[in-house]
Amino acid sequence: MSIVLACDLGGTSFRAALVDEIGAIYAQRAIAGPMSRDDRSGSSEIDAEAWWALLIEACSGLAADEPALFDAVEAIAICGVTRTQIFLDRDGRLLCPAMTWKDTRSDALAARLRQKLDPAHPESAAINAFHPLARLAWLREEEPELFDKLACLLEPKDYLNLRLTGQRASDRVSMARLLAAVAPHGGRDLLAVAGISGAILPEMLEPWEQVGPIQPGLPAPLDRLVGKPVFCASNDTWAAVVGLGAMREGNAYNISGTTEVLGVVGNEPARAEGLLTVDWRGLFQLGGPSQTGADTVSWLLALLGRDGADVGQEIDALLAGPRHSQPLLFLPYLQGERVPYWDPSLRGALIGLNRQHGPTDLAYAVLEGVACLNRVVLDRAEAAIGSAATEIRFGGGAAANPVWSQIKADLCGRPVVVAASKEPGLLGAAIVAFTGLGRFASLAQAQEALVTVARQFEPVPARKPAYEALFALFRRAEAALAPISRDLAAAAQESGPLAGLARHASALATLHAD
């Protein structure tokens, strides 16, 4: 029996498992955190050392659960959250905390940068607060002393690979946006225009290529794996798509964890407004990450005071209640939005509330609101590609909820297929490791061998008229409220006219106390 160590560094948790060559998990650990430090300035940071501590903790748990299997590990592959930058000096030391996928401090600078860049460059229009080039430019402008020491830029899983092997490397999927900015157009690349050297990029590998062997001198239990190969892998979305069996032409995928990612996979590159086109090493994806997802359900449960128990049980209980005949509309932009709007100032909204609405109506509105956003992305991707997706492979924590799977199928008008693996990211990382070890001739062959389907949800024709009407109202609500969201966000800034309301609230509270 062959065993690999597969890891998935997610937005709010770290998962690790011992997986065999048929995809069976023999031991698994899931550890929460670290939580990002967020503030009103748009800052969102995590100390990368905390991720290294999570890796050691998870491996310690696996080694305690299955000591013989841990010692038999033949290779390691780690997939990880993307749109998060780690800044290193010449000696590989951290210069500052990592900027997470939620960080919006570079929003204003990104707008100025777009005016400076060549509009004909294919990547210029994609420069926004979430783009690595804008964040590098922000660091150069706001933290010049740190920027002058910058020698290498890595993603979170790359940093863990560095700690394991001593080698700085990444892959072309995870670094797609920065590589697109480096690509010359008209004789100059966007990094050069922004005054940033391309030398900060690490070595580029394919996801199934080896970064290096585990180096000696690491803390226990990693010292038991010295010499074992570490494969580059890729971001968590790419790995989860492999683990869902969706890495094939004509498939759509929807990964719903803390946030959602949706896209369509094709043989040729295509472009659509607000969507990302990424070379997935032989295939191309058109879509990208949202700021909303299953975490929106956690927000709702906390709002209703029902966040003390199991999330799945709580949302099931809400959905089992009676629903009002007039549905609510929910705009799910609780943290701004990435795909397809790339606007950190968008805000959420519940529309249509009346006195008879209750928790069940709120629960359905949240699930349908996220599904409506899924359809916006799917419609744009399919229009650009010129054909409809054959199915949507659905994975992540939300895929355990059959009601949400059916809502997505009905609203998007496509079959929703849930894979048997409840951890597609871990399975995708294991597939990378076994492919790198030569157990399979290709990633496609490994995917075919290890991925199985648990359940399929077909669109129900009788529900189509109602959901078409709901989707049309959702789109009208988006268009109407987006300008108000932007004005509200701007007015609440420190210098804005609404900034004092939070301070006034404490003074009003003392009046009540008196």
JSON list of N, CA, C and O in Angstrom, two decimals, residues 396-443:
[
{"chain": "A", "resi": 396, "resn": "GLY", "atom": "N", "xyz": [-16.90, 21.07, -1.32]},
{"chain": "A", "resi": 396, "resn": "GLY", "atom": "CA", "xyz": [-16.73, 21.94, -0.17]},
{"chain": "A", "resi": 396, "resn": "GLY", "atom": "C", "xyz": [-17.80, 21.66, 0.87]},
{"chain": "A", "resi": 396, "resn": "GLY", "atom": "O", "xyz": [-18.70, 20.82, 0.68]},
{"chain": "A", "resi": 397, "resn": "GLY", "atom": "N", "xyz": [-17.73, 22.38, 1.98]},
{"chain": "A", "resi": 397, "resn": "GLY", "atom": "CA", "xyz": [-18.65, 22.12, 3.09]},
{"chain": "A", "resi": 397, "resn": "GLY", "atom": "C", "xyz": [-20.11, 22.25, 2.71]},
{"chain": "A", "resi": 397, "resn": "GLY", "atom": "O", "xyz": [-20.96, 21.48, 3.19]},
{"chain": "A", "resi": 398, "resn": "ALA", "atom": "N", "xyz": [-20.45, 23.21, 1.85]},
{"chain": "A", "resi": 398, "resn": "ALA", "atom": "CA", "xyz": [-21.86, 23.43, 1.49]},
{"chain": "A", "resi": 398, "resn": "ALA", "atom": "C", "xyz": [-22.43, 22.29, 0.67]},
{"chain": "A", "resi": 398, "resn": "ALA", "atom": "O", "xyz": [-23.66, 22.12, 0.62]},
{"chain": "A", "resi": 399, "resn": "ALA", "atom": "N", "xyz": [-21.59, 21.50, 0.02]},
{"chain": "A", "resi": 399, "resn": "ALA", "atom": "CA", "xyz": [-22.07, 20.40, -0.82]},
{"chain": "A", "resi": 399, "resn": "ALA", "atom": "C", "xyz": [-22.74, 19.30, 0.00]},
{"chain": "A", "resi": 399, "resn": "ALA", "atom": "O", "xyz": [-23.43, 18.44, -0.56]},
{"chain": "A", "resi": 400, "resn": "ALA", "atom": "N", "xyz": [-22.56, 19.32, 1.32]},
{"chain": "A", "resi": 400, "resn": "ALA", "atom": "CA", "xyz": [-23.22, 18.34, 2.17]},
{"chain": "A", "resi": 400, "resn": "ALA", "atom": "C", "xyz": [-24.71, 18.63, 2.33]},
{"chain": "A", "resi": 400, "resn": "ALA", "atom": "O", "xyz": [-25.46, 17.78, 2.80]},
{"chain": "A", "resi": 401, "resn": "ASN", "atom": "N", "xyz": [-25.14, 19.83, 1.94]},
{"chain": "A", "resi": 401, "resn": "ASN", "atom": "CA", "xyz": [-26.54, 20.23, 2.10]},
{"chain": "A", "resi": 401, "resn": "ASN", "atom": "C", "xyz": [-27.30, 19.96, 0.80]},
{"chain": "A", "resi": 401, "resn": "ASN", "atom": "O", "xyz": [-27.11, 20.66, -0.20]},
{"chain": "A", "resi": 402, "resn": "PRO", "atom": "N", "xyz": [-28.19, 18.96, 0.76]},
{"chain": "A", "resi": 402, "resn": "PRO", "atom": "CA", "xyz": [-28.88, 18.64, -0.49]},
{"chain": "A", "resi": 402, "resn": "PRO", "atom": "C", "xyz": [-29.83, 19.74, -0.95]},
{"chain": "A", "resi": 402, "resn": "PRO", "atom": "O", "xyz": [-30.06, 19.89, -2.16]},
{"chain": "A", "resi": 403, "resn": "VAL", "atom": "N", "xyz": [-30.37, 20.52, -0.02]},
{"chain": "A", "resi": 403, "resn": "VAL", "atom": "CA", "xyz": [-31.27, 21.61, -0.41]},
{"chain": "A", "resi": 403, "resn": "VAL", "atom": "C", "xyz": [-30.50, 22.64, -1.23]},
{"chain": "A", "resi": 403, "resn": "VAL", "atom": "O", "xyz": [-30.98, 23.12, -2.28]},
{"chain": "A", "resi": 404, "resn": "TRP", "atom": "N", "xyz": [-29.31, 23.00, -0.76]},
{"chain": "A", "resi": 404, "resn": "TRP", "atom": "CA", "xyz": [-28.52, 23.99, -1.50]},
{"chain": "A", "resi": 404, "resn": "TRP", "atom": "C", "xyz": [-28.10, 23.44, -2.86]},
{"chain": "A", "resi": 404, "resn": "TRP", "atom": "O", "xyz": [-28.10, 24.15, -3.86]},
{"chain": "A", "resi": 405, "resn": "SER", "atom": "N", "xyz": [-27.74, 22.16, -2.91]},
{"chain": "A", "resi": 405, "resn": "SER", "atom": "CA", "xyz": [-27.38, 21.55, -4.20]},
{"chain": "A", "resi": 405, "resn": "SER", "atom": "C", "xyz": [-28.55, 21.64, -5.18]},
{"chain": "A", "resi": 405, "resn": "SER", "atom": "O", "xyz": [-28.37, 21.99, -6.36]},
{"chain": "A", "resi": 406, "resn": "GLN", "atom": "N", "xyz": [-29.77, 21.36, -4.69]},
{"chain": "A", "resi": 406, "resn": "GLN", "atom": "CA", "xyz": [-30.94, 21.41, -5.57]},
{"chain": "A", "resi": 406, "resn": "GLN", "atom": "C", "xyz": [-31.25, 22.85, -5.99]},
{"chain": "A", "resi": 406, "resn": "GLN", "atom": "O", "xyz": [-31.61, 23.10, -7.15]},
{"chain": "A", "resi": 407, "resn": "ILE", "atom": "N", "xyz": [-31.12, 23.80, -5.06]},
{"chain": "A", "resi": 407, "resn": "ILE", "atom": "CA", "xyz": [-31.34, 25.21, -5.41]},
{"chain": "A", "resi": 407, "resn": "ILE", "atom": "C", "xyz": [-30.38, 25.65, -6.50]},
{"chain": "A", "resi": 407, "resn": "ILE", "atom": "O", "xyz": [-30.76, 26.33, -7.47]},
{"chain": "A", "resi": 408, "resn": "LYS", "atom": "N", "xyz": [-29.11, 25.28, -6.38]},
{"chain": "A", "resi": 408, "resn": "LYS", "atom": "CA", "xyz": [-28.13, 25.64, -7.40]},
{"chain": "A", "resi": 408, "resn": "LYS", "atom": "C", "xyz": [-28.48, 25.01, -8.74]},
{"chain": "A", "resi": 408, "resn": "LYS", "atom": "O", "xyz": [-28.37, 25.66, -9.80]},
{"chain": "A", "resi": 409, "resn": "ALA", "atom": "N", "xyz": [-28.91, 23.75, -8.73]},
{"chain": "A", "resi": 409, "resn": "ALA", "atom": "CA", "xyz": [-29.31, 23.09, -9.98]},
{"chain": "A", "resi": 409, "resn": "ALA", "atom": "C", "xyz": [-30.49, 23.81, -10.62]},
{"chain": "A", "resi": 409, "resn": "ALA", "atom": "O", "xyz": [-30.51, 24.06, -11.84]},
{"chain": "A", "resi": 410, "resn": "ASP", "atom": "N", "xyz": [-31.48, 24.16, -9.81]},
{"chain": "A", "resi": 410, "resn": "ASP", "atom": "CA", "xyz": [-32.69, 24.81, -10.33]},
{"chain": "A", "resi": 410, "resn": "ASP", "atom": "C", "xyz": [-32.40, 26.22, -10.83]},
{"chain": "A", "resi": 410, "resn": "ASP", "atom": "O", "xyz": [-32.90, 26.63, -11.90]},
{"chain": "A", "resi": 411, "resn": "LEU", "atom": "N", "xyz": [-31.62, 26.99, -10.08]},
{"chain": "A", "resi": 411, "resn": "LEU", "atom": "CA", "xyz": [-31.35, 28.37, -10.48]},
{"chain": "A", "resi": 411, "resn": "LEU", "atom": "C", "xyz": [-30.40, 28.45, -11.67]},
{"chain": "A", "resi": 411, "resn": "LEU", "atom": "O", "xyz": [-30.55, 29.31, -12.54]},
{"chain": "A", "resi": 412, "resn": "CYS", "atom": "N", "xyz": [-29.42, 27.55, -11.73]},
{"chain": "A", "resi": 412, "resn": "CYS", "atom": "CA", "xyz": [-28.44, 27.58, -12.82]},
{"chain": "A", "resi": 412, "resn": "CYS", "atom": "C", "xyz": [-28.90, 26.77, -14.03]},
{"chain": "A", "resi": 412, "resn": "CYS", "atom": "O", "xyz": [-28.32, 26.90, -15.12]},
{"chain": "A", "resi": 413, "resn": "GLY", "atom": "N", "xyz": [-29.89, 25.91, -13.85]},
{"chain": "A", "resi": 413, "resn": "GLY", "atom": "CA", "xyz": [-30.39, 25.12, -14.97]},
{"chain": "A", "resi": 413, "resn": "GLY", "atom": "C", "xyz": [-29.41, 24.07, -15.46]},
{"chain": "A", "resi": 413, "resn": "GLY", "atom": "O", "xyz": [-29.43, 23.70, -16.65]},
{"chain": "A", "resi": 414, "resn": "ARG", "atom": "N", "xyz": [-28.57, 23.58, -14.58]},
{"chain": "A", "resi": 414, "resn": "ARG", "atom": "CA", "xyz": [-27.57, 22.57, -14.94]},
{"chain": "A", "resi": 414, "resn": "ARG", "atom": "C", "xyz": [-27.56, 21.47, -13.87]},
{"chain": "A", "resi": 414, "resn": "ARG", "atom": "O", "xyz": [-27.78, 21.76, -12.69]},
{"chain": "A", "resi": 415, "resn": "PRO", "atom": "N", "xyz": [-27.27, 20.23, -14.26]},
{"chain": "A", "resi": 415, "resn": "PRO", "atom": "CA", "xyz": [-27.13, 19.19, -13.24]},
{"chain": "A", "resi": 415, "resn": "PRO", "atom": "C", "xyz": [-26.01, 19.54, -12.27]},
{"chain": "A", "resi": 415, "resn": "PRO", "atom": "O", "xyz": [-24.95, 20.02, -12.68]},
{"chain": "A", "resi": 416, "resn": "VAL", "atom": "N", "xyz": [-26.24, 19.33, -10.99]},
{"chain": "A", "resi": 416, "resn": "VAL", "atom": "CA", "xyz": [-25.22, 19.54, -9.96]},
{"chain": "A", "resi": 416, "resn": "VAL", "atom": "C", "xyz": [-24.79, 18.17, -9.44]},
{"chain": "A", "resi": 416, "resn": "VAL", "atom": "O", "xyz": [-25.61, 17.40, -8.96]},
{"chain": "A", "resi": 417, "resn": "VAL", "atom": "N", "xyz": [-23.50, 17.88, -9.59]},
{"chain": "A", "resi": 417, "resn": "VAL", "atom": "CA", "xyz": [-22.96, 16.58, -9.23]},
{"chain": "A", "resi": 417, "resn": "VAL", "atom": "C", "xyz": [-22.06, 16.72, -8.01]},
{"chain": "A", "resi": 417, "resn": "VAL", "atom": "O", "xyz": [-21.11, 17.52, -8.03]},
{"chain": "A", "resi": 418, "resn": "VAL", "atom": "N", "xyz": [-22.36, 15.97, -6.97]},
{"chain": "A", "resi": 418, "resn": "VAL", "atom": "CA", "xyz": [-21.57, 15.99, -5.74]},
{"chain": "A", "resi": 418, "resn": "VAL", "atom": "C", "xyz": [-20.68, 14.75, -5.72]},
{"chain": "A", "resi": 418, "resn": "VAL", "atom": "O", "xyz": [-21.18, 13.62, -5.84]},
{"chain": "A", "resi": 419, "resn": "ALA", "atom": "N", "xyz": [-19.37, 14.95, -5.60]},
{"chain": "A", "resi": 419, "resn": "ALA", "atom": "CA", "xyz": [-18.44, 13.83, -5.57]},
{"chain": "A", "resi": 419, "resn": "ALA", "atom": "C", "xyz": [-18.50, 13.12, -4.22]},
{"chain": "A", "resi": 419, "resn": "ALA", "atom": "O", "xyz": [-18.95, 13.68, -3.21]},
{"chain": "A", "resi": 420, "resn": "ALA", "atom": "N", "xyz": [-18.04, 11.87, -4.21]},
{"chain": "A", "resi": 420, "resn": "ALA", "atom": "CA", "xyz": [-18.09, 11.08, -2.98]},
{"chain": "A", "resi": 420, "resn": "ALA", "atom": "C", "xyz": [-17.16, 11.64, -1.91]},
{"chain": "A", "resi": 420, "resn": "ALA", "atom": "O", "xyz": [-17.46, 11.57, -0.72]},
{"chain": "A", "resi": 421, "resn": "SER", "atom": "N", "xyz": [-16.01, 12.17, -2.32]},
{"chain": "A", "resi": 421, "resn": "SER", "atom": "CA", "xyz": [-15.05, 12.69, -1.34]},
{"chain": "A", "resi": 421, "resn": "SER", "atom": "C", "xyz": [-15.57, 13.96, -0.71]},
{"chain": "A", "resi": 421, "resn": "SER", "atom": "O", "xyz": [-15.94, 14.92, -1.41]},
{"chain": "A", "resi": 422, "resn": "LYS", "atom": "N", "xyz": [-15.63, 13.98, 0.62]},
{"chain": "A", "resi": 422, "resn": "LYS", "atom": "CA", "xyz": [-16.04, 15.19, 1.32]},
{"chain": "A", "resi": 422, "resn": "LYS", "atom": "C", "xyz": [-14.91, 16.20, 1.43]},
{"chain": "A", "resi": 422, "resn": "LYS", "atom": "O", "xyz": [-15.11, 17.32, 1.89]},
{"chain": "A", "resi": 423, "resn": "GLU", "atom": "N", "xyz": [-13.71, 15.80, 1.03]},
{"chain": "A", "resi": 423, "resn": "GLU", "atom": "CA", "xyz": [-12.53, 16.66, 1.08]},
{"chain": "A", "resi": 423, "resn": "GLU", "atom": "C", "xyz": [-11.86, 16.68, -0.29]},
{"chain": "A", "resi": 423, "resn": "GLU", "atom": "O", "xyz": [-10.78, 16.11, -0.49]},
{"chain": "A", "resi": 424, "resn": "PRO", "atom": "N", "xyz": [-12.47, 17.34, -1.28]},
{"chain": "A", "resi": 424, "resn": "PRO", "atom": "CA", "xyz": [-11.88, 17.31, -2.64]},
{"chain": "A", "resi": 424, "resn": "PRO", "atom": "C", "xyz": [-10.50, 17.95, -2.70]},
{"chain": "A", "resi": 424, "resn": "PRO", "atom": "O", "xyz": [-9.68, 17.55, -3.53]},
{"chain": "A", "resi": 425, "resn": "GLY", "atom": "N", "xyz": [-10.23, 18.94, -1.85]},
{"chain": "A", "resi": 425, "resn": "GLY", "atom": "CA", "xyz": [-8.90, 19.54, -1.85]},
{"chain": "A", "resi": 425, "resn": "GLY", "atom": "C", "xyz": [-7.84, 18.54, -1.42]},
{"chain": "A", "resi": 425, "resn": "GLY", "atom": "O", "xyz": [-6.75, 18.45, -2.03]},
{"chain": "A", "resi": 426, "resn": "LEU", "atom": "N", "xyz": [-8.13, 17.77, -0.39]},
{"chain": "A", "resi": 426, "resn": "LEU", "atom": "CA", "xyz": [-7.19, 16.75, 0.07]},
{"chain": "A", "resi": 426, "resn": "LEU", "atom": "C", "xyz": [-7.01, 15.67, -0.99]},
{"chain": "A", "resi": 426, "resn": "LEU", "atom": "O", "xyz": [-5.88, 15.22, -1.27]},
{"chain": "A", "resi": 427, "resn": "LEU", "atom": "N", "xyz": [-8.10, 15.24, -1.60]},
{"chain": "A", "resi": 427, "resn": "LEU", "atom": "CA", "xyz": [-7.99, 14.22, -2.64]},
{"chain": "A", "resi": 427, "resn": "LEU", "atom": "C", "xyz": [-7.21, 14.76, -3.84]},
{"chain": "A", "resi": 427, "resn": "LEU", "atom": "O", "xyz": [-6.38, 14.05, -4.42]},
{"chain": "A", "resi": 428, "resn": "GLY", "atom": "N", "xyz": [-7.45, 16.03, -4.20]},
{"chain": "A", "resi": 428, "resn": "GLY", "atom": "CA", "xyz": [-6.69, 16.63, -5.30]},
{"chain": "A", "resi": 428, "resn": "GLY", "atom": "C", "xyz": [-5.21, 16.69, -5.00]},
{"chain": "A", "resi": 428, "resn": "GLY", "atom": "O", "xyz": [-4.37, 16.42, -5.87]},
{"chain": "A", "resi": 429, "resn": "ALA", "atom": "N", "xyz": [-4.85, 17.05, -3.76]},
{"chain": "A", "resi": 429, "resn": "ALA", "atom": "CA", "xyz": [-3.44, 17.07, -3.37]},
{"chain": "A", "resi": 429, "resn": "ALA", "atom": "C", "xyz": [-2.84, 15.68, -3.44]},
{"chain": "A", "resi": 429, "resn": "ALA", "atom": "O", "xyz": [-1.69, 15.49, -3.88]},
{"chain": "A", "resi": 430, "resn": "ALA", "atom": "N", "xyz": [-3.60, 14.66, -3.01]},
{"chain": "A", "resi": 430, "resn": "ALA", "atom": "CA", "xyz": [-3.11, 13.28, -3.08]},
{"chain": "A", "resi": 430, "resn": "ALA", "atom": "C", "xyz": [-2.92, 12.85, -4.52]},
{"chain": "A", "resi": 430, "resn": "ALA", "atom": "O", "xyz": [-1.93, 12.16, -4.86]},
{"chain": "A", "resi": 431, "resn": "ILE", "atom": "N", "xyz": [-3.84, 13.24, -5.41]},
{"chain": "A", "resi": 431, "resn": "ILE", "atom": "CA", "xyz": [-3.70, 12.92, -6.83]},
{"chain": "A", "resi": 431, "resn": "ILE", "atom": "C", "xyz": [-2.42, 13.53, -7.40]},
{"chain": "A", "resi": 431, "resn": "ILE", "atom": "O", "xyz": [-1.70, 12.90, -8.19]},
{"chain": "A", "resi": 432, "resn": "VAL", "atom": "N", "xyz": [-2.11, 14.76, -6.99]},
{"chain": "A", "resi": 432, "resn": "VAL", "atom": "CA", "xyz": [-0.86, 15.41, -7.41]},
{"chain": "A", "resi": 432, "resn": "VAL", "atom": "C", "xyz": [0.34, 14.57, -6.96]},
{"chain": "A", "resi": 432, "resn": "VAL", "atom": "O", "xyz": [1.26, 14.31, -7.74]},
{"chain": "A", "resi": 433, "resn": "ALA", "atom": "N", "xyz": [0.32, 14.15, -5.70]},
{"chain": "A", "resi": 433, "resn": "ALA", "atom": "CA", "xyz": [1.45, 13.39, -5.17]},
{"chain": "A", "resi": 433, "resn": "ALA", "atom": "C", "xyz": [1.62, 12.06, -5.90]},
{"chain": "A", "resi": 433, "resn": "ALA", "atom": "O", "xyz": [2.74, 11.69, -6.27]},
{"chain": "A", "resi": 434, "resn": "PHE", "atom": "N", "xyz": [0.54, 11.33, -6.12]},
{"chain": "A", "resi": 434, "resn": "PHE", "atom": "CA", "xyz": [0.66, 10.03, -6.79]},
{"chain": "A", "resi": 434, "resn": "PHE", "atom": "C", "xyz": [1.06, 10.19, -8.26]},
{"chain": "A", "resi": 434, "resn": "PHE", "atom": "O", "xyz": [1.80, 9.37, -8.80]},
{"chain": "A", "resi": 435, "resn": "THR", "atom": "N", "xyz": [0.59, 11.27, -8.89]},
{"chain": "A", "resi": 435, "resn": "THR", "atom": "CA", "xyz": [1.03, 11.55, -10.26]},
{"chain": "A", "resi": 435, "resn": "THR", "atom": "C", "xyz": [2.52, 11.86, -10.29]},
{"chain": "A", "resi": 435, "resn": "THR", "atom": "O", "xyz": [3.26, 11.36, -11.14]},
{"chain": "A", "resi": 436, "resn": "GLY", "atom": "N", "xyz": [2.96, 12.70, -9.35]},
{"chain": "A", "resi": 436, "resn": "GLY", "atom": "CA", "xyz": [4.38, 13.03, -9.27]},
{"chain": "A", "resi": 436, "resn": "GLY", "atom": "C", "xyz": [5.26, 11.83, -8.99]},
{"chain": "A", "resi": 436, "resn": "GLY", "atom": "O", "xyz": [6.39, 11.74, -9.48]},
{"chain": "A", "resi": 437, "resn": "LEU", "atom": "N", "xyz": [4.73, 10.88, -8.22]},
{"chain": "A", "resi": 437, "resn": "LEU", "atom": "CA", "xyz": [5.49, 9.65, -7.93]},
{"chain": "A", "resi": 437, "resn": "LEU", "atom": "C", "xyz": [5.51, 8.68, -9.10]},
{"chain": "A", "resi": 437, "resn": "LEU", "atom": "O", "xyz": [6.24, 7.68, -9.06]},
{"chain": "A", "resi": 438, "resn": "GLY", "atom": "N", "xyz": [4.71, 8.95, -10.13]},
{"chain": "A", "resi": 438, "resn": "GLY", "atom": "CA", "xyz": [4.68, 8.07, -11.29]},
{"chain": "A", "resi": 438, "resn": "GLY", "atom": "C", "xyz": [3.68, 6.94, -11.19]},
{"chain": "A", "resi": 438, "resn": "GLY", "atom": "O", "xyz": [3.69, 6.02, -12.02]},
{"chain": "A", "resi": 439, "resn": "ARG", "atom": "N", "xyz": [2.77, 6.96, -10.19]},
{"chain": "A", "resi": 439, "resn": "ARG", "atom": "CA", "xyz": [1.77, 5.90, -10.07]},
{"chain": "A", "resi": 439, "resn": "ARG", "atom": "C", "xyz": [0.75, 5.97, -11.20]},
{"chain": "A", "resi": 439, "resn": "ARG", "atom": "O", "xyz": [0.11, 4.98, -11.53]},
{"chain": "A", "resi": 440, "resn": "PHE", "atom": "N", "xyz": [0.57, 7.17, -11.75]},
{"chain": "A", "resi": 440, "resn": "PHE", "atom": "CA", "xyz": [-0.32, 7.37, -12.88]},
{"chain": "A", "resi": 440, "resn": "PHE", "atom": "C", "xyz": [0.43, 8.11, -13.98]},
{"chain": "A", "resi": 440, "resn": "PHE", "atom": "O", "xyz": [1.33, 8.92, -13.70]},
{"chain": "A", "resi": 441, "resn": "ALA", "atom": "N", "xyz": [0.05, 7.85, -15.22]},
{"chain": "A", "resi": 441, "resn": "ALA", "atom": "CA", "xyz": [0.75, 8.45, -16.35]},
{"chain": "A", "resi": 441, "resn": "ALA", "atom": "C", "xyz": [0.46, 9.94, -16.48]},
{"chain": "A", "resi": 441, "resn": "ALA", "atom": "O", "xyz": [1.26, 10.68, -17.05]},
{"chain": "A", "resi": 442, "resn": "SER", "atom": "N", "xyz": [-0.70, 10.36, -15.97]},
{"chain": "A", "resi": 442, "resn": "SER", "atom": "CA", "xyz": [-1.08, 11.78, -16.09]},
{"chain": "A", "resi": 442, "resn": "SER", "atom": "C", "xyz": [-2.05, 12.12, -14.98]},
{"chain": "A", "resi": 442, "resn": "SER", "atom": "O", "xyz": [-2.64, 11.24, -14.33]},
{"chain": "A", "resi": 443, "resn": "LEU", "atom": "N", "xyz": [-2.24, 13.42, -14.81]},
{"chain": "A", "resi": 443, "resn": "LEU", "atom": "CA", "xyz": [-3.23, 13.90, -13.84]},
{"chain": "A", "resi": 443, "resn": "LEU", "atom": "C", "xyz": [-4.62, 13.44, -14.23]},
{"chain": "A", "resi": 443, "resn": "LEU", "atom": "O", "xyz": [-5.43, 13.05, -13.37]}
]
